[in-house]
Coordinates of C-alpha atoms and ligand atoms in Angstrom, one line a residue:
M1 CA -1.6 -47.5 19.9
T2 CA 1.3 -48.2 22.0
V3 CA 2.9 -45.4 23.9
T4 CA 7.0 -44.8 23.0
L5 CA 9.4 -44.5 25.6
S6 CA 12.2 -43.3 24.6
R7 CA 15.4 -44.5 26.3
D8 CA 18.6 -42.8 27.3
P9 CA 21.7 -44.6 25.2
A10 CA 24.6 -43.3 27.3
S11 CA 24.2 -45.8 30.0
E12 CA 22.9 -48.4 31.8
A13 CA 20.1 -45.8 32.8
A14 CA 19.2 -47.8 29.0
A15 CA 16.7 -49.4 31.0
V16 CA 15.2 -46.5 32.9
E17 CA 11.5 -45.5 30.3
R18 CA 11.5 -41.7 30.0
V19 CA 7.9 -40.2 29.9
R20 CA 6.9 -36.8 30.3
V21 CA 4.0 -37.4 33.1
A22 CA 3.9 -40.3 35.6
I23 CA 0.2 -40.5 36.6
I24 CA -0.3 -42.3 39.7
G25 CA -3.7 -44.2 39.6
A26 CA -6.1 -45.6 37.4
G27 CA -9.3 -44.4 39.2
F28 CA -12.1 -41.5 37.9
A29 CA -9.4 -38.4 38.5
G30 CA -5.7 -40.2 37.3
L31 CA -8.2 -41.6 34.0
G32 CA -9.6 -38.5 33.8
M33 CA -6.2 -36.7 33.8
A34 CA -5.2 -39.0 31.0
I35 CA -8.0 -38.5 28.7
R36 CA -7.4 -34.7 29.0
L37 CA -3.8 -34.9 28.4
R38 CA -5.0 -36.8 25.1
Q39 CA -7.2 -33.9 24.0
A40 CA -5.0 -31.7 24.9
G41 CA -2.2 -33.1 22.2
Y42 CA -0.3 -34.7 24.5
E43 CA 0.5 -38.8 24.0
D44 CA 3.8 -39.0 26.1
F45 CA 2.3 -40.1 29.4
V46 CA 2.0 -43.1 31.3
V47 CA -0.6 -44.3 34.0
F48 CA 0.2 -46.6 37.0
E49 CA -2.0 -48.7 38.1
R50 CA -1.4 -50.8 41.2
A51 CA -4.8 -53.2 40.6
S52 CA -5.3 -55.5 37.7
E53 CA -8.2 -53.3 36.3
V54 CA -9.1 -49.6 36.2
G55 CA -11.6 -47.9 38.1
G56 CA -10.7 -46.8 41.8
T57 CA -13.3 -46.6 43.9
W58 CA -15.8 -48.3 41.8
R59 CA -13.4 -51.3 40.8
D60 CA -12.8 -51.6 44.6
N61 CA -16.5 -50.8 46.5
S62 CA -18.1 -53.7 44.7
Y63 CA -20.1 -55.1 48.1
P64 CA -24.0 -55.5 48.2
G65 CA -26.1 -52.4 47.4
A66 CA -22.9 -50.3 46.5
A67 CA -24.0 -47.0 44.7
V68 CA -23.5 -43.1 44.1
D69 CA -25.4 -40.7 46.2
V70 CA -24.8 -37.8 43.5
R71 CA -26.7 -38.1 40.8
S72 CA -25.1 -39.4 38.0
H73 CA -25.5 -37.0 35.3
L74 CA -23.5 -34.8 37.7
Y75 CA -21.8 -37.5 38.8
S76 CA -19.9 -38.2 35.5
Y77 CA -17.0 -36.4 33.3
S78 CA -18.2 -32.9 32.1
F79 CA -16.4 -33.7 28.6
A80 CA -18.0 -37.3 28.6
P81 CA -21.5 -37.6 29.1
N82 CA -24.1 -40.1 29.3
P83 CA -27.1 -40.3 28.1
D84 CA -27.2 -44.6 29.3
W85 CA -27.5 -44.1 33.0
T86 CA -30.8 -46.5 33.9
Q87 CA -31.0 -45.2 37.4
V88 CA -30.9 -40.9 39.1
L89 CA -28.1 -42.8 41.4
A90 CA -26.2 -45.3 39.7
G91 CA -25.1 -48.8 40.8
Q92 CA -21.4 -50.0 41.2
V93 CA -21.6 -51.6 38.1
E94 CA -22.7 -49.6 36.2
L95 CA -20.1 -47.0 37.3
W96 CA -17.5 -49.3 36.7
D97 CA -18.5 -49.7 33.6
Y98 CA -19.0 -46.3 32.6
I99 CA -15.5 -45.4 33.7
R100 CA -14.0 -48.3 31.9
R101 CA -16.1 -47.4 28.7
V102 CA -14.7 -44.0 28.4
S103 CA -11.0 -45.3 29.1
R104 CA -11.2 -47.3 26.5
E105 CA -13.0 -44.8 24.0
N106 CA -10.9 -42.1 24.9
G107 CA -7.4 -44.1 24.1
V108 CA -6.5 -44.1 27.4
D109 CA -6.4 -47.8 28.3
D110 CA -2.9 -48.5 26.1
H111 CA -1.4 -45.5 28.3
V112 CA -2.3 -47.7 31.6
R113 CA 0.4 -50.0 33.6
L114 CA -1.7 -52.4 35.1
E115 CA -0.5 -54.4 38.2
T116 CA 2.8 -51.7 38.4
E117 CA 3.1 -49.9 41.6
V118 CA 5.0 -46.7 42.0
L119 CA 7.5 -48.0 45.1
G120 CA 9.8 -44.8 45.7
G121 CA 11.2 -42.2 43.8
E122 CA 13.3 -39.1 44.3
W123 CA 12.9 -35.4 42.5
D124 CA 16.5 -34.7 40.7
D125 CA 16.9 -31.5 41.0
D126 CA 20.0 -31.6 38.4
A127 CA 18.0 -33.4 35.7
Q128 CA 14.9 -31.9 36.7
R129 CA 12.9 -35.1 36.4
W130 CA 11.0 -37.1 38.8
R131 CA 13.1 -41.0 38.8
L132 CA 10.7 -43.5 39.8
R133 CA 10.7 -46.4 41.3
T134 CA 8.0 -49.1 40.0
S135 CA 7.1 -52.6 40.6
R136 CA 8.1 -53.6 37.1
G137 CA 10.7 -50.9 36.4
D138 CA 12.4 -47.3 36.9
V139 CA 10.8 -44.3 34.8
E140 CA 11.4 -41.0 34.2
A141 CA 9.2 -38.6 34.6
Q142 CA 9.1 -34.4 34.1
F143 CA 5.5 -34.3 35.8
V144 CA 4.4 -36.7 38.2
V145 CA 0.4 -36.4 38.9
S146 CA -0.8 -38.0 42.0
A147 CA -4.5 -39.6 41.4
M148 CA -4.3 -42.1 44.2
G149 CA -7.7 -41.1 45.4
P150 CA -8.5 -39.9 49.3
L151 CA -10.3 -42.7 50.2
S152 CA -8.8 -45.9 48.7
N153 CA -7.1 -47.9 51.4
P154 CA -9.1 -49.8 53.7
S155 CA -8.6 -49.0 57.4
V156 CA -9.1 -51.7 59.2
P157 CA -9.8 -51.1 63.4
D158 CA -6.8 -52.2 65.8
I159 CA -9.4 -53.9 67.6
P160 CA -7.8 -56.3 70.6
G161 CA -7.7 -59.6 69.1
L162 CA -9.6 -59.0 65.5
E163 CA -6.5 -61.1 64.2
D164 CA -7.2 -64.3 66.6
F165 CA -11.0 -64.5 65.5
R166 CA -11.2 -68.0 63.9
G167 CA -14.5 -66.8 61.9
H168 CA -13.9 -65.1 58.5
V169 CA -12.9 -60.9 58.9
F170 CA -13.2 -58.8 55.7
H171 CA -13.3 -55.3 55.0
S172 CA -16.3 -53.6 52.8
G173 CA -13.9 -51.7 50.1
R174 CA -12.4 -55.6 49.3
W175 CA -15.6 -57.6 50.0
D176 CA -15.0 -61.4 49.9
H177 CA -17.7 -62.5 46.9
D178 CA -16.6 -65.9 47.1
H179 CA -17.8 -66.3 50.9
D180 CA -21.3 -66.7 51.4
L181 CA -23.1 -65.1 54.4
T182 CA -26.1 -67.2 54.0
G183 CA -27.2 -68.3 56.9
E184 CA -24.1 -67.3 59.1
R185 CA -24.4 -65.1 62.5
V186 CA -22.9 -61.9 61.1
G187 CA -21.0 -58.8 62.8
V188 CA -21.0 -55.7 60.9
I189 CA -18.5 -52.6 62.3
G190 CA -19.7 -49.5 61.3
T191 CA -22.8 -47.7 60.3
G192 CA -21.5 -45.2 57.7
S193 CA -22.3 -44.7 54.2
S194 CA -20.7 -48.0 53.0
A195 CA -22.2 -50.2 56.0
A196 CA -25.4 -48.2 55.3
Q197 CA -25.7 -49.8 51.9
F198 CA -24.9 -53.0 52.4
V199 CA -26.2 -54.2 55.7
P200 CA -30.1 -54.2 54.3
E201 CA -28.8 -56.6 51.4
I202 CA -26.6 -58.8 53.3
A203 CA -29.7 -58.8 56.2
E204 CA -31.6 -60.6 53.5
R205 CA -29.3 -63.8 54.0
T206 CA -27.7 -64.1 57.4
A207 CA -29.1 -65.6 60.2
H208 CA -28.9 -63.0 62.7
L209 CA -27.3 -59.8 61.7
T210 CA -25.3 -57.8 64.6
V211 CA -24.6 -54.1 63.8
F212 CA -22.2 -52.2 66.4
Q213 CA -22.6 -48.8 66.0
R214 CA -19.7 -46.3 68.0
T215 CA -21.9 -42.9 66.5
P216 CA -24.9 -42.5 65.0
H217 CA -25.2 -41.3 61.6
W218 CA -27.7 -38.7 60.1
T219 CA -29.6 -40.1 57.4
F220 CA -31.4 -38.6 54.3
P221 CA -33.7 -39.9 51.8
R222 CA -31.9 -41.2 48.5
L223 CA -34.8 -39.7 46.3
N224 CA -33.8 -42.1 43.5
R225 CA -35.8 -43.7 40.2
R226 CA -35.1 -45.6 37.4
I227 CA -34.3 -43.3 34.2
T228 CA -37.1 -44.4 31.6
R229 CA -36.2 -45.8 28.2
A230 CA -38.2 -42.8 26.8
E231 CA -35.8 -40.2 28.6
R232 CA -32.9 -41.7 27.5
A233 CA -33.8 -42.0 24.5
A234 CA -33.9 -38.2 24.5
Y235 CA -30.8 -37.5 26.0
H236 CA -29.3 -39.5 22.7
R237 CA -31.4 -37.2 20.6
L238 CA -31.0 -34.0 22.1
P239 CA -27.6 -33.6 24.1
A240 CA -28.5 -30.2 25.4
L241 CA -31.5 -32.3 27.0
Q242 CA -29.1 -33.7 28.8
R243 CA -26.9 -31.1 29.9
L244 CA -30.0 -29.4 31.2
V245 CA -30.5 -31.9 33.1
R246 CA -27.0 -32.4 34.7
A247 CA -26.9 -28.3 35.3
R248 CA -30.0 -28.6 37.2
Q249 CA -28.6 -31.1 39.3
Y250 CA -25.3 -29.4 39.5
W251 CA -27.7 -26.5 41.6
F252 CA -29.6 -28.6 43.4
H253 CA -26.7 -30.1 45.0
E254 CA -24.6 -26.9 45.2
L255 CA -27.3 -24.6 46.9
V256 CA -29.8 -26.9 48.2
L257 CA -27.8 -29.6 49.6
G258 CA -24.6 -27.2 49.7
S259 CA -26.6 -24.6 52.0
A260 CA -28.3 -27.4 53.7
V261 CA -25.1 -29.4 54.8
Q262 CA -23.7 -25.9 56.6
H263 CA -27.4 -24.7 57.8
P264 CA -29.1 -28.0 58.3
V265 CA -32.5 -26.9 60.3
V266 CA -34.7 -28.1 57.6
T267 CA -32.8 -30.9 57.1
E268 CA -32.5 -31.9 60.9
T269 CA -36.0 -31.4 61.1
I270 CA -36.9 -34.1 58.1
S271 CA -34.7 -36.5 59.4
R272 CA -36.0 -36.8 62.7
A273 CA -39.4 -36.5 61.5
R274 CA -38.5 -39.7 59.3
L275 CA -36.5 -41.7 62.1
R276 CA -39.9 -41.3 64.1
W277 CA -42.0 -42.8 60.9
V278 CA -39.6 -45.8 60.6
V279 CA -38.7 -46.7 63.6
R280 CA -41.3 -47.3 65.8
D281 CA -39.5 -48.7 69.2
P282 CA -38.1 -45.7 71.3
E283 CA -35.2 -47.8 72.6
L284 CA -34.3 -48.2 69.4
R285 CA -34.5 -44.8 67.8
G286 CA -32.9 -43.1 70.7
K287 CA -29.6 -45.5 69.9
L288 CA -29.8 -43.9 66.2
T289 CA -30.5 -40.4 66.9
P290 CA -27.1 -38.0 66.7
S291 CA -25.8 -35.4 69.0
Y292 CA -24.0 -33.8 66.8
R293 CA -25.3 -31.2 64.2
M294 CA -26.5 -32.8 60.5
G295 CA -23.3 -32.3 57.8
C296 CA -20.9 -32.6 60.4
K297 CA -20.2 -35.9 59.7
R298 CA -20.6 -37.3 55.9
I299 CA -24.6 -37.5 55.7
V300 CA -25.8 -41.4 54.9
I301 CA -28.0 -40.9 52.3
N302 CA -30.0 -43.4 52.1
D303 CA -33.8 -45.3 52.5
S304 CA -33.3 -49.3 53.3
F305 CA -30.7 -48.9 56.7
L306 CA -33.4 -47.5 59.3
P307 CA -35.6 -50.1 58.0
A308 CA -33.1 -53.0 58.3
L309 CA -32.5 -51.9 61.7
T310 CA -35.8 -52.6 62.6
R311 CA -36.2 -56.3 61.4
P312 CA -36.2 -59.2 64.2
D313 CA -33.2 -60.9 62.8
V314 CA -31.0 -57.6 62.9
S315 CA -29.5 -56.0 66.4
L316 CA -27.9 -52.6 67.3
V317 CA -25.5 -53.1 70.0
T318 CA -24.4 -49.5 70.9
D319 CA -22.0 -50.6 73.6
P320 CA -18.4 -50.0 72.8
I321 CA -16.4 -52.9 71.7
V322 CA -14.3 -54.0 74.2
R323 CA -12.4 -56.9 72.1
V324 CA -12.9 -59.5 69.7
T325 CA -12.6 -63.5 71.2
P326 CA -11.8 -66.3 69.1
H327 CA -15.4 -66.8 68.2
G328 CA -17.2 -63.1 68.4
V329 CA -17.6 -59.3 69.7
L330 CA -16.9 -58.7 73.5
T331 CA -18.8 -55.5 74.7
A332 CA -18.5 -53.4 77.2
D333 CA -21.7 -54.4 79.3
G334 CA -19.9 -57.8 79.6
T335 CA -21.6 -59.6 76.4
E336 CA -20.1 -62.1 74.0
H337 CA -22.4 -61.6 70.7
P338 CA -21.6 -65.0 68.7
L339 CA -20.4 -64.3 65.0
D340 CA -19.5 -66.4 61.9
T341 CA -18.1 -63.9 60.0
I342 CA -17.1 -59.9 60.7
V343 CA -17.3 -57.5 58.0
L344 CA -15.5 -54.0 58.5
G345 CA -17.3 -51.1 57.5
T346 CA -14.7 -48.8 59.6
G347 CA -13.8 -46.6 56.4
F348 CA -10.5 -45.6 54.8
Q349 CA -7.3 -44.2 55.9
V350 CA -7.9 -41.0 54.7
M351 CA -5.9 -39.4 52.3
P352 CA -2.8 -41.5 51.3
V353 CA -0.1 -39.2 49.9
A354 CA 2.8 -40.6 47.3
D355 CA 4.5 -41.3 50.3
P356 CA 7.3 -43.4 48.9
L357 CA 8.4 -40.2 46.9
R358 CA 10.6 -37.6 48.2
G359 CA 10.6 -33.9 47.4
R360 CA 13.5 -31.7 46.4
D361 CA 15.0 -31.8 49.9
G362 CA 14.7 -35.5 50.3
D363 CA 11.7 -35.9 52.7
T364 CA 8.4 -37.2 51.8
L365 CA 5.2 -35.6 52.0
T366 CA 4.6 -37.3 55.2
E367 CA 7.9 -36.1 56.9
R368 CA 6.8 -32.4 55.3
W369 CA 3.1 -32.2 56.4
A370 CA 4.3 -33.5 60.3
D371 CA 3.0 -30.2 61.6
R372 CA 0.4 -29.3 59.1
R373 CA -1.0 -30.6 55.8
A374 CA -0.7 -28.5 53.0
A375 CA -1.1 -27.6 49.8
H376 CA -1.1 -24.6 47.2
L377 CA -4.7 -24.9 45.9
G378 CA -4.9 -28.7 47.2
T379 CA -3.1 -29.3 44.3
T380 CA 0.9 -28.5 44.2
V381 CA 3.4 -28.3 47.2
A382 CA 6.4 -26.5 47.9
G383 CA 9.4 -28.6 47.5
F384 CA 7.8 -30.8 45.5
P385 CA 8.8 -29.7 41.5
N386 CA 6.4 -30.9 39.2
Y387 CA 4.2 -32.7 41.6
F388 CA 0.7 -32.3 41.7
M389 CA -2.2 -34.0 43.4
L390 CA -5.7 -34.6 42.0
V391 CA -8.2 -34.9 44.9
G392 CA -5.6 -33.3 47.9
P393 CA -6.0 -31.4 50.9
N394 CA -9.2 -29.3 50.7
T395 CA -10.3 -30.3 47.7
A396 CA -12.8 -33.3 48.5
T397 CA -16.4 -32.0 48.7
G398 CA -19.8 -34.0 50.8
H399 CA -22.5 -32.1 49.4
T400 CA -21.5 -32.5 45.8
S401 CA -19.6 -34.8 42.9
I402 CA -16.1 -35.0 43.6
L403 CA -15.6 -34.7 39.5
L404 CA -16.6 -30.9 40.1
Y405 CA -13.2 -30.5 42.2
A406 CA -10.9 -32.7 40.2
E407 CA -11.3 -31.4 37.0
P408 CA -10.8 -27.9 37.7
Q409 CA -7.3 -29.6 39.1
I410 CA -7.1 -31.5 36.3
E411 CA -7.3 -28.4 33.4
Y412 CA -4.8 -26.4 35.8
V413 CA -2.6 -29.1 35.2
V414 CA -3.0 -28.9 31.3
E415 CA -2.5 -25.1 31.4
V416 CA 1.3 -26.1 33.9
L417 CA 2.3 -28.3 30.2
R418 CA 1.5 -25.5 28.2
H419 CA 2.8 -23.1 30.3
A420 CA 6.1 -24.9 30.2
D421 CA 5.8 -25.8 26.3
R422 CA 5.1 -22.1 24.9
H423 CA 8.0 -20.7 27.6
G424 CA 10.5 -23.6 27.7
I425 CA 9.7 -24.3 31.3
G426 CA 11.7 -27.5 32.9
S427 CA 10.3 -27.4 36.3
F428 CA 7.3 -25.6 38.3
E429 CA 7.3 -25.2 42.3
V430 CA 5.1 -23.3 44.4
R431 CA 6.7 -20.7 46.8
Q432 CA 6.3 -21.6 50.1
Q433 CA 4.4 -17.8 50.6
A434 CA 2.0 -18.6 47.9
Q435 CA 1.3 -22.4 50.0
D436 CA 1.1 -20.7 53.4
A437 CA -1.3 -17.5 52.5
F438 CA -3.5 -20.4 50.5
N439 CA -3.5 -22.6 53.9
D440 CA -4.1 -19.5 55.8
G441 CA -7.3 -18.6 54.4
I442 CA -8.8 -22.1 54.4
R443 CA -7.8 -22.4 57.9
E444 CA -9.8 -19.3 58.6
R445 CA -13.0 -20.2 56.4
L446 CA -13.1 -24.0 58.4
R447 CA -13.5 -21.9 61.7
T448 CA -16.8 -21.4 60.5
T449 CA -17.7 -24.0 59.2
I450 CA -20.0 -27.4 60.6
W451 CA -17.0 -29.9 60.6
T452 CA -15.5 -27.7 63.0
T453 CA -18.9 -26.3 64.7
G454 CA -20.9 -29.5 64.6
G455 CA -20.0 -31.6 67.6
C456 CA -18.5 -34.4 65.9
D457 CA -15.5 -36.6 64.6
S458 CA -15.0 -36.8 61.3
W459 CA -12.8 -38.0 58.7
Y460 CA -13.4 -35.0 57.0
L461 CA -11.1 -33.2 59.6
N462 CA -7.7 -33.8 61.0
E463 CA -7.4 -33.6 64.5
R464 CA -3.8 -33.3 64.7
D465 CA -3.4 -30.2 63.1
G466 CA -7.0 -29.0 62.2
T467 CA -6.8 -29.0 58.4
S468 CA -9.9 -30.6 56.0
V469 CA -10.5 -32.7 53.1
L470 CA -12.3 -30.6 52.2
W471 CA -13.1 -27.7 50.4
P472 CA -14.8 -24.9 52.3
G473 CA -16.8 -23.5 50.4
F474 CA -19.2 -24.3 46.9
T475 CA -17.8 -25.4 43.6
W476 CA -17.8 -22.3 41.9
S477 CA -15.3 -21.3 44.0
F478 CA -12.7 -23.8 43.8
R479 CA -13.3 -23.5 40.2
K480 CA -12.6 -19.9 40.2
A481 CA -9.4 -20.2 42.6
L482 CA -7.7 -22.9 39.7
R483 CA -9.1 -21.3 36.5
R484 CA -5.9 -20.0 35.3
F485 CA -2.4 -21.4 35.8
D486 CA -0.6 -18.7 38.6
H487 CA 2.7 -18.9 37.5
E488 CA 3.2 -15.5 39.3
N489 CA 2.8 -17.7 42.8
Y490 CA 6.2 -20.8 41.0
L491 CA 9.4 -20.9 40.9
M492 CA 10.4 -22.0 37.7
H493 CA 13.7 -23.2 36.6
R494 CA 13.7 -22.9 32.0
D495 CA 14.9 -25.7 29.6
A496 CA 13.8 -28.5 30.0
P497 CA 17.5 -30.7 29.8
R498 CA 15.5 -33.2 27.3
R499 CA 13.9 -31.6 24.4
D500 CA 12.9 -35.3 23.3
H501 CA 9.8 -34.6 26.4
G502 CA 8.1 -31.7 24.6
A503 CA 6.9 -33.1 21.6
V504 CA 2.9 -32.2 21.0
R505 CA 0.9 -33.2 18.5
Q506 CA -2.0 -31.2 17.2
P507 CA -5.2 -31.7 20.0
D508 CA -7.9 -34.0 18.3
Ligands
NAP1 P1 -17.0 -44.1 57.5 O1 -18.0 -43.3 56.9 O2 -15.3 -43.7 57.5 O3 -17.8 -45.5 58.0 C1 -16.9 -45.8 59.2 C2 -17.7 -46.2 60.3 O4 -16.8 -47.2 60.7 C3 -18.3 -45.3 61.2 O5 -19.3 -45.3 61.4 C4 -17.0 -45.5 62.4 O6 -17.7 -44.7 63.3 C5 -16.5 -47.0 62.5 N1 -15.7 -47.3 63.2 C6 -14.7 -46.6 62.4 N2 -13.2 -47.6 63.4 C7 -14.0 -48.1 64.5 C8 -14.2 -49.3 65.7 N3 -12.6 -48.8 65.7 N4 -14.9 -49.2 66.6 C9 -15.8 -49.2 66.3 N5 -16.3 -48.4 64.9 C10 -15.5 -47.8 64.1 O7 -16.9 -45.0 56.6 P2 -17.6 -45.7 54.8 O8 -18.9 -46.0 55.7 O9 -17.0 -46.6 54.3 O10 -17.7 -44.1 54.1 C11 -16.6 -43.8 53.7 C12 -16.7 -42.1 52.8 O11 -17.0 -43.0 51.6 C13 -18.3 -42.0 52.8 O12 -17.9 -41.0 54.0 C14 -18.7 -41.1 51.6 O13 -17.6 -39.9 51.5 C15 -18.3 -42.3 51.1 N6 -19.1 -43.5 50.6 C16 -20.5 -42.8 49.6 C17 -21.1 -43.4 49.4 C18 -21.9 -43.8 48.3 O14 -23.1 -43.7 48.7 N7 -21.7 -42.6 46.9 C19 -20.9 -44.6 49.5 C20 -20.1 -45.1 50.8 C21 -19.1 -44.8 50.7 P3 -17.8 -43.1 64.0 O15 -18.7 -42.6 63.5 O16 -17.4 -43.3 65.3 O17 -15.8 -42.9 63.4

């Protein structure tokens, strides 16, 4: 099936494609949006993807050992269960295969424009349309859904001398599979969830591995296991059984891990005991002992990282990095650590926004958020009509599946489209007052979370304006907040100027 794009016959805008919905990003959230649009009967949409394949995080993070740390039956779309997961915590290849398969089976692939980057765009208030410029031409869209993921662009640290290093450098989020680390002296900067997964894998083949740690992370066991063939067969035969397993996993993450993150007394005790058990050397153990509360930063759910650090051919360096030299890394104690390759496990630029887009008043989101990052329900922004963010501010999680937050947002967008169809609405813009009230509430709730009181710096919080990436509560309260389209909080303009965008086919 191909997407039919209507063309404006009247002007040279004849080259401009017109669609009802433009989705930016073909990761878990963007493809989920596309699937639900089709299921709701909407066909007039495109998904712009700058890369050459769909998959988002699970396409990009292909480093050795990459895997999810949320149970797979929960870390999948509620509308596309996968009876074939082979592990309780699936690996990257399996996750990427799942996303591609679900996208294909739900007829979404034909809507995806690969290698097409959205370069810019403005809201045209007269036409009540977004005018987008992409790397493959101009597109006019009534609605834009930004699904770019909160952690999609690698963060390259501003360490002096890094560009002059004579060896090889790459980031964990863009692993260089053509570069063989066998027999090399390798330095890893960072000890977050990504580094903790690839360090044990590459330690098997490097001549020497030096891990540069700025802050120790709390760790917790993965509790992974293989899912047996018999279990998988049972899920095929009895889908209700799989739903039951998913429900159990939901409540485990929600009640056990969600509560543990905010009240970590027991989990801290377990984590400390495990550290004592695995790391016998008191000096190394001291370096690995956090001085802030567990849950303040993202907990590293991992079994093999601590044992890898006890290997004789692995060193943990905690002296601060002064600079990178042409042949290694110089630390504050005056030691130069000679290296052939540096792997940056330094995380991501948090929450990139569709910055080339300019809202009703001509400003970008970065400009609008100069004082404070704020969105209504983490989804819509005053001054940006017909613009939705999936996994926007205050909608990520540190204790369960991100899809439990993305899916209510997706349903919210579908409800908005239905409302537009039912009432002949051309545009929706959240009222500033409603957005402010929502964000004041969030700010109040954030004051008592462990992310604020736990005594650490993390990507969860924006130091400048005190806002958070995470939802300060359980998933059910987020779902409740988005369960219906609160149209009373929106300014609405009637009469979409071009009715040809409004065609809806019957749901599948
Ligand atoms: P991250 O958690 O942000 O960790 C980045 C690491 O780099 C930290 O140890 C940080 O130290 C260090 N770092 C950053 N800049 C540095 C500098 N200039 N000098 C020295 N060290 C520096 O990034 P990530 O490990 O890629 O993980 C990002 C997120 O992705 C995770 O929090 C998690 O939500 C998700 N993730 C999940 C899984 C999973 O198992 N499902 C796996 C990977 C990632 P500081 O702590 O001092 O800042």
